[in-house]
Short mmCIF file of C-alpha atoms and ligand atoms in Angstrom, two decimals:
data_model
loop_
_atom_site.label_atom_id
_atom_site.label_comp_id
_atom_site.label_asym_id
_atom_site.label_seq_id
_atom_site.Cartn_x
_atom_site.Cartn_y
_atom_site.Cartn_z
CA MET L 1 77.53 24.16 0.51
CA ALA L 2 77.84 24.91 4.42
CA LYS L 3 75.89 23.76 7.35
CA VAL L 4 75.69 26.36 10.04
CA LEU L 5 74.43 26.13 13.47
CA VAL L 6 72.77 28.89 15.28
CA VAL L 7 73.03 28.98 19.06
CA GLY L 8 70.07 30.51 20.92
CA GLY L 9 66.42 30.91 20.41
CA GLY L 10 65.09 34.17 20.35
CA GLY L 11 64.27 37.27 17.87
CA ARG L 12 67.85 38.03 17.51
CA GLU L 13 68.50 34.43 16.48
CA HIS L 14 65.55 34.32 14.21
CA ALA L 15 67.02 37.55 12.58
CA ILE L 16 70.59 35.77 12.09
CA VAL L 17 68.72 32.54 10.68
CA HIS L 18 66.76 34.42 8.42
CA ALA L 19 69.86 36.50 7.04
CA LEU L 20 71.81 33.07 6.72
CA SER L 21 69.09 31.69 5.06
CA LYS L 22 69.42 34.21 2.05
CA SER L 23 72.85 33.05 1.65
CA LYS L 24 73.38 31.11 -1.43
CA LYS L 25 76.47 29.56 0.12
CA VAL L 26 74.26 28.01 3.21
CA ASN L 27 72.24 24.79 2.55
CA GLU L 28 71.19 23.74 5.85
CA ILE L 29 70.56 25.70 9.06
CA TYR L 30 70.41 24.32 12.59
CA ALA L 31 69.34 26.10 15.60
CA ALA L 32 69.81 25.19 19.46
CA PRO L 33 67.58 25.55 20.58
CA GLY L 34 65.54 27.61 18.17
CA ASN L 35 61.80 28.46 18.71
CA ALA L 36 58.83 28.19 16.48
CA GLY L 37 59.62 30.83 14.02
CA ILE L 38 62.84 29.66 13.54
CA ALA L 39 61.63 26.10 12.74
CA LYS L 40 60.10 27.51 9.42
CA LEU L 41 63.84 28.11 8.28
CA ALA L 42 66.29 25.91 10.19
CA MET L 43 66.24 22.56 12.07
CA CYS L 44 65.44 22.98 15.78
CA VAL L 45 67.65 20.75 17.68
CA ASN L 46 66.48 20.27 21.62
CA ILE L 47 69.86 21.52 23.25
CA LYS L 48 69.82 24.75 25.48
CA ASP L 49 72.13 27.59 24.86
CA THR L 50 74.08 27.05 27.97
CA GLU L 51 74.52 22.91 27.16
CA VAL L 52 77.76 23.57 26.01
CA ASP L 53 78.98 19.74 25.80
CA LYS L 54 75.95 18.98 23.91
CA ILE L 55 76.37 21.69 21.24
CA VAL L 56 80.06 20.73 20.86
CA GLU L 57 78.88 17.18 20.24
CA PHE L 58 76.23 18.09 18.05
CA ALA L 59 78.60 20.57 15.94
CA LYS L 60 81.17 17.71 15.59
CA ALA L 61 78.74 14.65 14.86
CA GLU L 62 77.02 16.83 11.91
CA ALA L 63 80.19 18.28 10.50
CA ILE L 64 78.82 21.90 11.08
CA ASP L 65 81.15 24.24 8.85
CA LEU L 66 80.39 27.32 11.27
CA VAL L 67 78.89 28.01 14.52
CA VAL L 68 77.19 31.34 15.06
CA VAL L 69 76.61 32.04 18.82
CA GLY L 70 73.87 34.52 19.89
CA PRO L 71 73.54 34.61 23.82
CA GLU L 72 76.09 35.97 26.14
CA ALA L 73 75.54 32.99 28.53
CA SER L 74 76.72 30.69 25.80
CA LEU L 75 79.84 32.84 25.16
CA SER L 76 80.69 33.64 28.96
CA LEU L 77 80.69 30.01 29.45
CA GLY L 78 83.75 29.46 26.90
CA ILE L 79 81.80 27.89 24.11
CA ILE L 80 84.03 29.57 21.37
CA ASP L 81 86.80 28.04 23.23
CA ARG L 82 85.41 24.76 23.39
CA LEU L 83 84.64 24.69 19.53
CA GLU L 84 87.65 26.10 18.48
CA ALA L 85 89.51 23.45 20.61
CA GLU L 86 87.63 20.59 18.40
CA ASN L 87 88.40 22.55 14.99
CA ILE L 88 84.91 23.85 14.56
CA LYS L 89 84.63 27.41 12.91
CA ALA L 90 82.80 29.65 15.55
CA PHE L 91 81.76 33.09 15.45
CA GLY L 92 81.81 34.93 18.70
CA PRO L 93 84.46 35.91 21.26
CA ARG L 94 86.22 33.71 23.46
CA LYS L 95 85.58 33.54 27.17
CA ASN L 96 88.51 36.14 28.04
CA ALA L 97 86.88 38.56 25.84
CA ALA L 98 83.65 38.23 26.75
CA LEU L 99 84.22 39.36 30.14
CA ILE L 100 83.66 42.94 28.53
CA GLU L 101 80.01 42.13 28.94
CA SER L 102 79.96 39.28 31.71
CA SER L 103 82.09 41.54 33.95
CA LYS L 104 81.22 45.33 34.66
CA ASN L 105 84.31 45.60 36.65
CA PHE L 106 86.51 44.13 33.93
CA ALA L 107 84.73 46.73 31.44
CA LYS L 108 85.07 49.76 33.55
CA ASP L 109 88.83 48.92 34.27
CA LEU L 110 89.50 48.64 30.89
CA MET L 111 87.81 51.82 29.83
CA ASN L 112 89.67 53.50 32.73
CA LYS L 113 93.08 52.55 31.67
CA TYR L 114 92.66 52.91 28.05
CA ASN L 115 90.77 56.71 28.59
CA ILE L 116 87.88 55.04 26.85
CA PRO L 117 84.80 57.90 27.65
CA THR L 118 82.48 56.62 30.41
CA ALA L 119 80.90 57.42 33.60
CA ARG L 120 82.77 57.79 36.33
CA TYR L 121 82.57 54.83 39.02
CA GLU L 122 83.59 52.81 42.15
CA THR L 123 83.56 49.24 42.67
CA PHE L 124 82.61 47.38 45.84
CA GLU L 125 82.64 44.18 47.52
CA ASN L 126 81.61 45.42 51.03
CA TYR L 127 78.15 46.48 51.93
CA ASP L 128 79.18 49.11 54.48
CA GLU L 129 81.75 50.60 52.17
CA ALA L 130 79.22 50.84 49.38
CA ILE L 131 76.77 52.43 51.80
CA GLU L 132 79.15 55.09 53.03
CA PHE L 133 80.11 56.00 49.23
CA VAL L 134 76.52 56.32 48.58
CA LYS L 135 75.86 58.58 51.60
CA ILE L 136 77.81 61.25 49.79
CA SER L 137 77.09 60.70 46.26
CA PRO L 138 74.83 62.70 44.08
CA PHE L 139 71.14 61.30 42.98
CA PRO L 140 70.38 59.43 40.92
CA THR L 141 73.24 57.46 40.81
CA VAL L 142 73.74 53.98 39.30
CA ILE L 143 74.08 50.83 41.03
CA LYS L 144 75.34 47.74 38.54
CA TYR L 145 75.82 44.14 39.83
CA ASP L 146 79.10 42.97 38.37
CA GLY L 147 77.79 39.77 36.44
CA LEU L 148 75.46 38.41 34.34
CA ALA L 149 71.95 39.28 35.14
CA ALA L 150 69.92 39.22 32.14
CA GLY L 151 69.43 42.91 32.09
CA LYS L 152 68.20 42.98 35.74
CA GLY L 153 71.14 43.80 37.37
CA VAL L 154 71.48 47.70 37.04
CA VAL L 155 69.40 49.95 39.27
CA ILE L 156 69.24 54.14 38.89
CA ALA L 157 68.42 54.87 42.59
CA GLU L 158 66.84 58.23 43.15
CA ASN L 159 67.38 58.59 46.57
CA PHE L 160 69.23 56.74 49.29
CA GLU L 161 66.52 54.35 50.41
CA GLU L 162 66.56 52.80 46.77
CA ALA L 163 70.28 52.88 46.48
CA GLU L 164 70.21 50.79 50.20
CA LYS L 165 67.96 48.33 48.98
CA ALA L 166 69.38 47.50 45.63
CA LEU L 167 72.87 47.36 47.80
CA LYS L 168 71.21 45.13 49.96
CA ASP L 169 69.81 42.98 47.22
CA MET L 170 73.06 42.81 45.64
CA LEU L 171 75.68 42.41 48.44
CA LEU L 172 74.02 41.24 51.21
CA ASP L 173 70.97 38.74 49.93
CA ASP L 174 73.06 37.81 46.80
CA LYS L 175 70.14 38.07 44.63
CA PHE L 176 72.14 37.56 41.43
CA GLY L 177 74.90 35.66 43.19
CA LYS L 178 77.98 36.50 45.13
CA GLY L 179 79.65 39.60 43.33
CA LYS L 180 80.62 43.05 43.63
CA VAL L 181 78.65 46.04 42.58
CA VAL L 182 79.90 49.32 40.13
CA ILE L 183 78.58 52.26 41.48
CA GLU L 184 78.77 54.97 38.76
CA GLU L 185 77.88 58.40 37.77
CA TYR L 186 74.37 58.96 36.45
CA LEU L 187 74.23 60.26 32.33
CA GLU L 188 72.02 61.84 30.47
CA GLY L 189 71.28 61.98 26.88
CA MET L 190 69.98 59.78 23.86
CA GLU L 191 71.12 56.12 24.09
CA PHE L 192 72.15 54.26 20.83
CA SER L 193 73.69 50.78 20.05
CA PHE L 194 76.77 50.86 17.45
CA MET L 195 77.74 47.21 16.94
CA CYS L 196 80.72 46.26 15.16
CA PHE L 197 82.16 43.11 13.61
CA VAL L 198 85.43 42.74 15.43
CA ASP L 199 88.46 40.69 14.35
CA ASN L 200 91.43 41.30 16.80
CA ASP L 201 92.32 44.94 16.26
CA LYS L 202 90.30 45.47 13.16
CA VAL L 203 86.84 46.92 13.49
CA TYR L 204 84.00 46.97 10.78
CA PRO L 205 81.02 48.71 11.63
CA LEU L 206 77.26 47.63 11.27
CA GLU L 207 74.62 50.22 11.04
CA MET L 208 73.64 51.98 14.18
CA ALA L 209 70.24 51.03 16.07
CA GLN L 210 68.65 52.34 19.09
CA ASP L 211 66.65 50.12 21.50
CA HIS L 212 63.36 51.12 23.58
CA LYS L 213 63.90 50.11 27.15
CA ARG L 214 60.79 51.13 28.85
CA ALA L 215 57.88 49.23 29.03
CA PHE L 216 55.26 51.60 27.73
CA ASP L 217 54.89 54.61 25.29
CA ASN L 218 57.07 57.73 25.94
CA ASP L 219 59.53 55.79 27.66
CA MET L 220 56.93 55.21 30.95
CA GLY L 221 57.06 52.38 33.06
CA PRO L 222 59.72 49.97 34.29
CA ASN L 223 62.92 48.86 32.43
CA THR L 224 62.78 45.74 29.87
CA GLY L 225 65.00 43.89 27.65
CA GLY L 226 63.87 46.12 25.01
CA MET L 227 60.46 46.77 23.35
CA GLY L 228 61.35 47.81 20.06
CA ALA L 229 64.24 49.54 17.73
CA TYR L 230 64.94 51.32 14.93
CA SER L 231 67.78 51.71 12.39
CA PRO L 232 69.42 53.87 11.30
CA LEU L 233 69.74 56.99 13.48
CA PRO L 234 69.17 60.52 12.16
CA PHE L 235 70.53 62.04 15.59
CA ILE L 236 73.84 60.57 14.99
CA THR L 237 75.98 63.28 12.94
CA GLU L 238 79.23 62.02 10.74
CA ASP L 239 81.18 63.79 13.71
CA ASP L 240 79.57 61.55 16.22
CA TYR L 241 79.60 58.40 14.08
CA ASN L 242 83.55 59.36 13.89
CA TYR L 243 83.95 60.03 17.45
CA ALA L 244 82.07 56.80 18.32
CA LEU L 245 84.21 54.72 16.07
CA ASN L 246 87.87 56.32 16.42
CA GLU L 247 87.46 57.05 20.16
CA ILE L 248 85.54 54.36 21.62
CA MET L 249 85.18 50.91 19.30
CA ILE L 250 88.29 50.74 17.79
CA PRO L 251 90.50 51.61 20.67
CA THR L 252 88.32 48.95 22.87
CA ALA L 253 89.21 46.36 20.35
CA LYS L 254 93.04 47.64 20.48
CA ALA L 255 92.91 47.64 24.41
CA LEU L 256 91.39 43.94 24.53
CA VAL L 257 94.25 42.88 22.33
CA ASN L 258 96.57 44.58 24.40
CA GLU L 259 94.88 43.02 27.81
CA ASP L 260 95.82 39.37 25.80
CA SER L 261 91.71 39.15 25.24
CA PRO L 262 91.63 39.50 21.83
CA PHE L 263 88.12 39.92 20.37
CA LYS L 264 86.36 38.47 17.51
CA GLY L 265 82.49 38.78 16.73
CA VAL L 266 80.25 41.10 17.48
CA LEU L 267 81.58 44.23 20.01
CA TYR L 268 78.18 45.59 21.19
CA GLY L 269 78.81 49.31 22.09
CA GLY L 270 75.69 50.53 24.32
CA LEU L 271 76.45 54.43 23.73
CA MET L 272 74.87 57.81 25.27
CA LYS L 273 75.17 61.28 23.39
CA THR L 274 75.59 63.52 26.44
CA LYS L 275 76.24 67.27 26.57
CA LYS L 276 79.67 66.36 27.56
CA GLY L 277 80.19 63.93 24.41
CA ILE L 278 79.52 60.04 23.64
CA LYS L 279 80.06 58.01 26.30
CA VAL L 280 80.11 54.21 26.92
CA ILE L 281 77.25 52.85 29.05
CA GLU L 282 78.16 49.10 28.89
CA PHE L 283 79.58 47.03 26.09
CA ASN L 284 78.04 43.61 25.20
CA CYS L 285 79.84 40.48 23.54
CA ARG L 286 77.07 39.89 21.16
CA PHE L 287 74.68 40.96 18.74
CA GLY L 288 72.17 43.50 20.55
CA ASP L 289 68.23 42.08 21.16
CA PRO L 290 66.39 43.66 19.32
CA GLU L 291 69.06 45.86 17.53
CA THR L 292 69.70 42.72 15.41
CA GLU L 293 66.10 42.31 14.03
CA VAL L 294 66.07 46.05 12.50
CA VAL L 295 69.69 45.96 11.49
CA LEU L 296 70.39 42.68 9.68
CA PRO L 297 67.03 42.91 7.65
CA ARG L 298 68.90 46.08 6.06
CA LEU L 299 71.87 44.09 5.18
CA THR L 300 72.36 43.55 1.38
CA SER L 301 75.27 41.56 1.57
CA ASP L 302 75.89 37.99 2.33
CA ILE L 303 76.17 37.07 6.30
CA TYR L 304 77.84 34.02 5.91
CA ASP L 305 80.53 35.43 3.80
CA ALA L 306 80.83 38.06 6.52
CA PHE L 307 80.80 35.67 9.32
CA MET L 308 83.72 33.36 7.60
CA ALA L 309 85.63 36.72 6.79
CA ILE L 310 85.79 37.36 10.65
CA VAL L 311 86.66 33.85 11.78
CA ASP L 312 89.50 33.72 8.86
CA GLY L 313 90.94 37.32 9.77
CA LYS L 314 89.67 38.54 6.37
CA GLU L 315 87.72 41.92 5.47
CA PRO L 316 84.01 41.42 5.51
CA LEU L 317 81.88 43.13 2.78
CA LEU L 318 79.16 44.89 4.34
CA THR L 319 76.56 46.72 2.54
CA TRP L 320 73.27 48.34 3.35
CA ASP L 321 69.90 48.94 2.28
CA ASP L 322 68.69 52.81 2.54
CA ASN L 323 65.43 52.26 4.03
CA TYR L 324 64.81 52.78 7.53
CA ALA L 325 63.79 49.85 9.41
CA ILE L 326 61.41 49.89 12.78
CA GLY L 327 60.59 46.95 14.91
CA VAL L 328 57.91 46.45 17.47
CA VAL L 329 58.27 44.06 20.22
CA LEU L 330 54.66 42.24 21.42
CA ALA L 331 55.34 41.32 24.90
CA SER L 332 53.16 39.22 27.50
CA LYS L 333 50.94 41.33 29.72
CA GLY L 334 52.84 41.61 32.90
CA TYR L 335 56.52 41.91 31.57
CA PRO L 336 59.15 42.37 32.68
CA GLY L 337 57.37 41.41 35.74
CA ASP L 338 55.43 38.03 36.19
CA TYR L 339 53.46 37.22 33.18
CA LYS L 340 51.59 33.82 31.97
CA LYS L 341 52.33 31.75 28.83
CA GLY L 342 50.47 29.20 26.55
CA PHE L 343 48.12 32.00 25.09
CA VAL L 344 47.31 31.30 21.23
CA ILE L 345 48.48 33.47 18.72
CA GLU L 346 46.83 34.08 15.26
CA ASN L 347 48.09 35.77 12.12
CA ALA L 348 51.70 35.81 12.64
CA ASP L 349 52.71 33.55 9.92
CA THR L 350 54.67 36.03 7.90
CA ASP L 351 58.08 36.93 6.68
CA ASP L 352 58.53 40.27 8.48
CA ILE L 353 58.01 39.05 11.82
CA TYR L 354 60.91 37.40 14.39
CA HIS L 355 59.68 35.02 16.90
CA MET L 356 61.27 35.88 20.32
CA GLY L 357 59.24 33.60 22.57
CA THR L 358 56.97 31.29 20.90
CA LYS L 359 56.20 27.51 20.51
CA VAL L 360 53.97 25.24 19.11
CA ASP L 361 51.87 23.43 21.80
CA GLU L 362 50.19 19.83 21.71
CA ASN L 363 47.37 20.95 19.43
CA GLY L 364 49.49 22.42 17.04
CA ASN L 365 48.79 26.03 18.05
CA LEU L 366 51.39 28.76 18.10
CA VAL L 367 51.33 30.06 21.63
CA THR L 368 53.11 32.78 23.84
CA ASN L 369 56.19 31.21 25.37
CA GLY L 370 58.14 34.10 27.04
CA GLY L 371 57.98 37.57 28.22
CA ARG L 372 58.99 39.21 24.88
CA VAL L 373 56.81 37.12 22.40
CA LEU L 374 57.01 38.66 18.74
CA PHE L 375 59.09 41.23 16.84
CA VAL L 376 57.30 42.85 14.22
CA VAL L 377 59.50 44.81 11.50
CA ALA L 378 58.78 47.03 8.81
CA LEU L 379 61.03 48.80 6.32
CA ALA L 380 60.15 52.15 4.41
CA LYS L 381 61.70 55.42 3.12
CA THR L 382 61.09 57.29 6.06
CA LEU L 383 60.61 56.58 9.90
CA GLU L 384 57.60 57.81 10.20
CA GLU L 385 56.23 55.66 7.50
CA ALA L 386 57.93 52.65 8.73
CA ASN L 387 56.31 53.11 12.25
CA LYS L 388 52.77 53.55 10.43
CA LEU L 389 53.79 50.26 8.53
CA ALA L 390 54.87 48.38 11.48
CA ASN L 391 51.71 49.36 13.63
CA GLU L 392 49.56 48.42 11.06
CA ARG L 393 51.15 44.81 10.91
CA VAL L 394 51.17 44.72 14.68
CA SER L 395 47.20 45.38 14.70
CA LYS L 396 46.64 42.06 12.30
CA ILE L 397 48.15 39.90 15.22
CA LYS L 398 45.43 38.20 17.64
CA CYS L 399 46.52 37.33 21.10
CA GLU L 400 44.97 38.11 24.10
CA ASN L 401 47.81 38.49 26.46
CA LEU L 402 50.16 40.60 24.44
CA PHE L 403 50.88 44.38 24.76
CA HIS L 404 53.42 46.73 22.69
CA ARG L 405 54.24 50.50 22.32
CA THR L 406 53.10 52.23 19.60
CA ASP L 407 55.90 55.09 19.57
CA ILE L 408 58.97 53.24 18.48
CA GLY L 409 61.30 55.83 16.91
CA ALA L 410 58.74 58.62 17.25
CA LYS L 411 61.35 60.52 19.10
CA ALA L 412 63.40 60.70 15.97
CA PHE L 413 60.58 61.98 13.72
CA ARG L 414 58.18 63.97 15.81
CA LYS L 415 58.99 67.38 16.42
P1 AMP W 501 73.19 48.27 31.43
O1 AMP W 501 72.68 47.10 31.51
O2 AMP W 501 74.29 48.79 31.69
O3 AMP W 501 73.16 48.73 29.99
O4 AMP W 501 72.36 49.33 31.96
C1 AMP W 501 70.88 49.38 31.87
C2 AMP W 501 70.04 50.55 31.34
O5 AMP W 501 70.54 51.62 32.45
C3 AMP W 501 70.92 51.47 30.18
O6 AMP W 501 70.43 51.10 28.76
C4 AMP W 501 70.61 52.85 30.60
O7 AMP W 501 69.52 53.34 30.15
C5 AMP W 501 70.73 52.62 32.18
N1 AMP W 501 71.99 53.31 32.71
C6 AMP W 501 73.04 52.28 33.18
N2 AMP W 501 74.14 53.13 33.20
C7 AMP W 501 73.91 54.28 33.27
C8 AMP W 501 74.11 55.46 33.57
N3 AMP W 501 75.72 55.69 34.01
N4 AMP W 501 73.65 56.83 33.64
C9 AMP W 501 72.38 56.83 33.18
N5 AMP W 501 71.73 55.71 32.90
C10 AMP W 501 72.41 54.56 32.74
N1 LIG W 502 69.40 45.92 23.35
C1 LIG W 502 70.08 45.76 24.36
C2 LIG W 502 70.62 44.33 24.27
O1 LIG W 502 71.14 43.80 23.80
O2 LIG W 502 71.59 44.09 25.65
#
């Protein structure tokens, strides 16, 4: 029987822990740091996901059989390299492969070199040169900070003033730290997330999902870390699927091998179906959040076996439930801007809820502890039914400081 440590403490990690808890091969699960929901299934240890030294020490001391790493921050710090150096099995990419997410410039140059379809772009370090470039760019134009910025480093500038402000923030005021920017062509179309298990040049697709980035119904309001998701995707045809796999995901895995940055773990393609074909918006080096929370509940094969297969260089078995999964995020009022924490949550103690940002306070109450707080999942034969079911479940949760979208998946079933 195996002991597994999951690094991270959001909805994604709750979904991973939940899937692991169904494996007959796993008898002990730890989470660092975990959250109040994860604590029902795993032992939570008080170590932050970025405290790499402490995580390595803990895994060694507890003789952990497998470490599964959720967040990009831990991966880009080189947590996998460190665990491997101690002969601890770990699922995720090494630091030099995690660059596909942690450096937009690395990802864009790789796509350019290997003809992987993406938006046209230029990279800038110098503010004045970037300004001259946007003066002759069509609007909207997309400005991306070249490093991890917790999903906040992308600005879609509608006019020169917005572009100027974004460039000033990123290049003169170092809002996210010292770094470069990528300025790229604005693309239009349906976005979707294609996560694949990757073992060097071998690619094993998971079922696709779609995130909902805007805060409010009908894609209104500011961009967020994701307000809901569903899986699978009716608008993806077989041709789309084959193109995304054969022209994007497999060539990217091969390109990484060729560049001496071989990838192991989950490669996440943030793709867009445009009028001119499918193109890459971004790559992530990890499971998507909240996509994972709708994809893993549909996995019917053993996730521990699949993780171990990738780590050991074997083919994983992946089988899926045909039902549609829809998940709705309950977020703190004010998110993605400022919000308050510590509001009591009632009626959230069911198996179909993943915790994203919760904790148990000193009085033993479950309270809000983040921007995104809970993720409610429902599975059904159709998307419409799953949406209805998810919204019914959401309406039973009592908390005065949460809001949510009611239209998750609706674009795919409303005519
Ligand atoms: P990213 O962090 O690269 O995923 O960007 C965040 C969001 O900005 C994406 O999910 C898209 O909605 C949007 N975005 C990024 N790049 C582009 C682009 N080239 N054209 C249109 N929208 C984009
Ligand atoms: N759902 C977007 C992400 O995981 O980056």
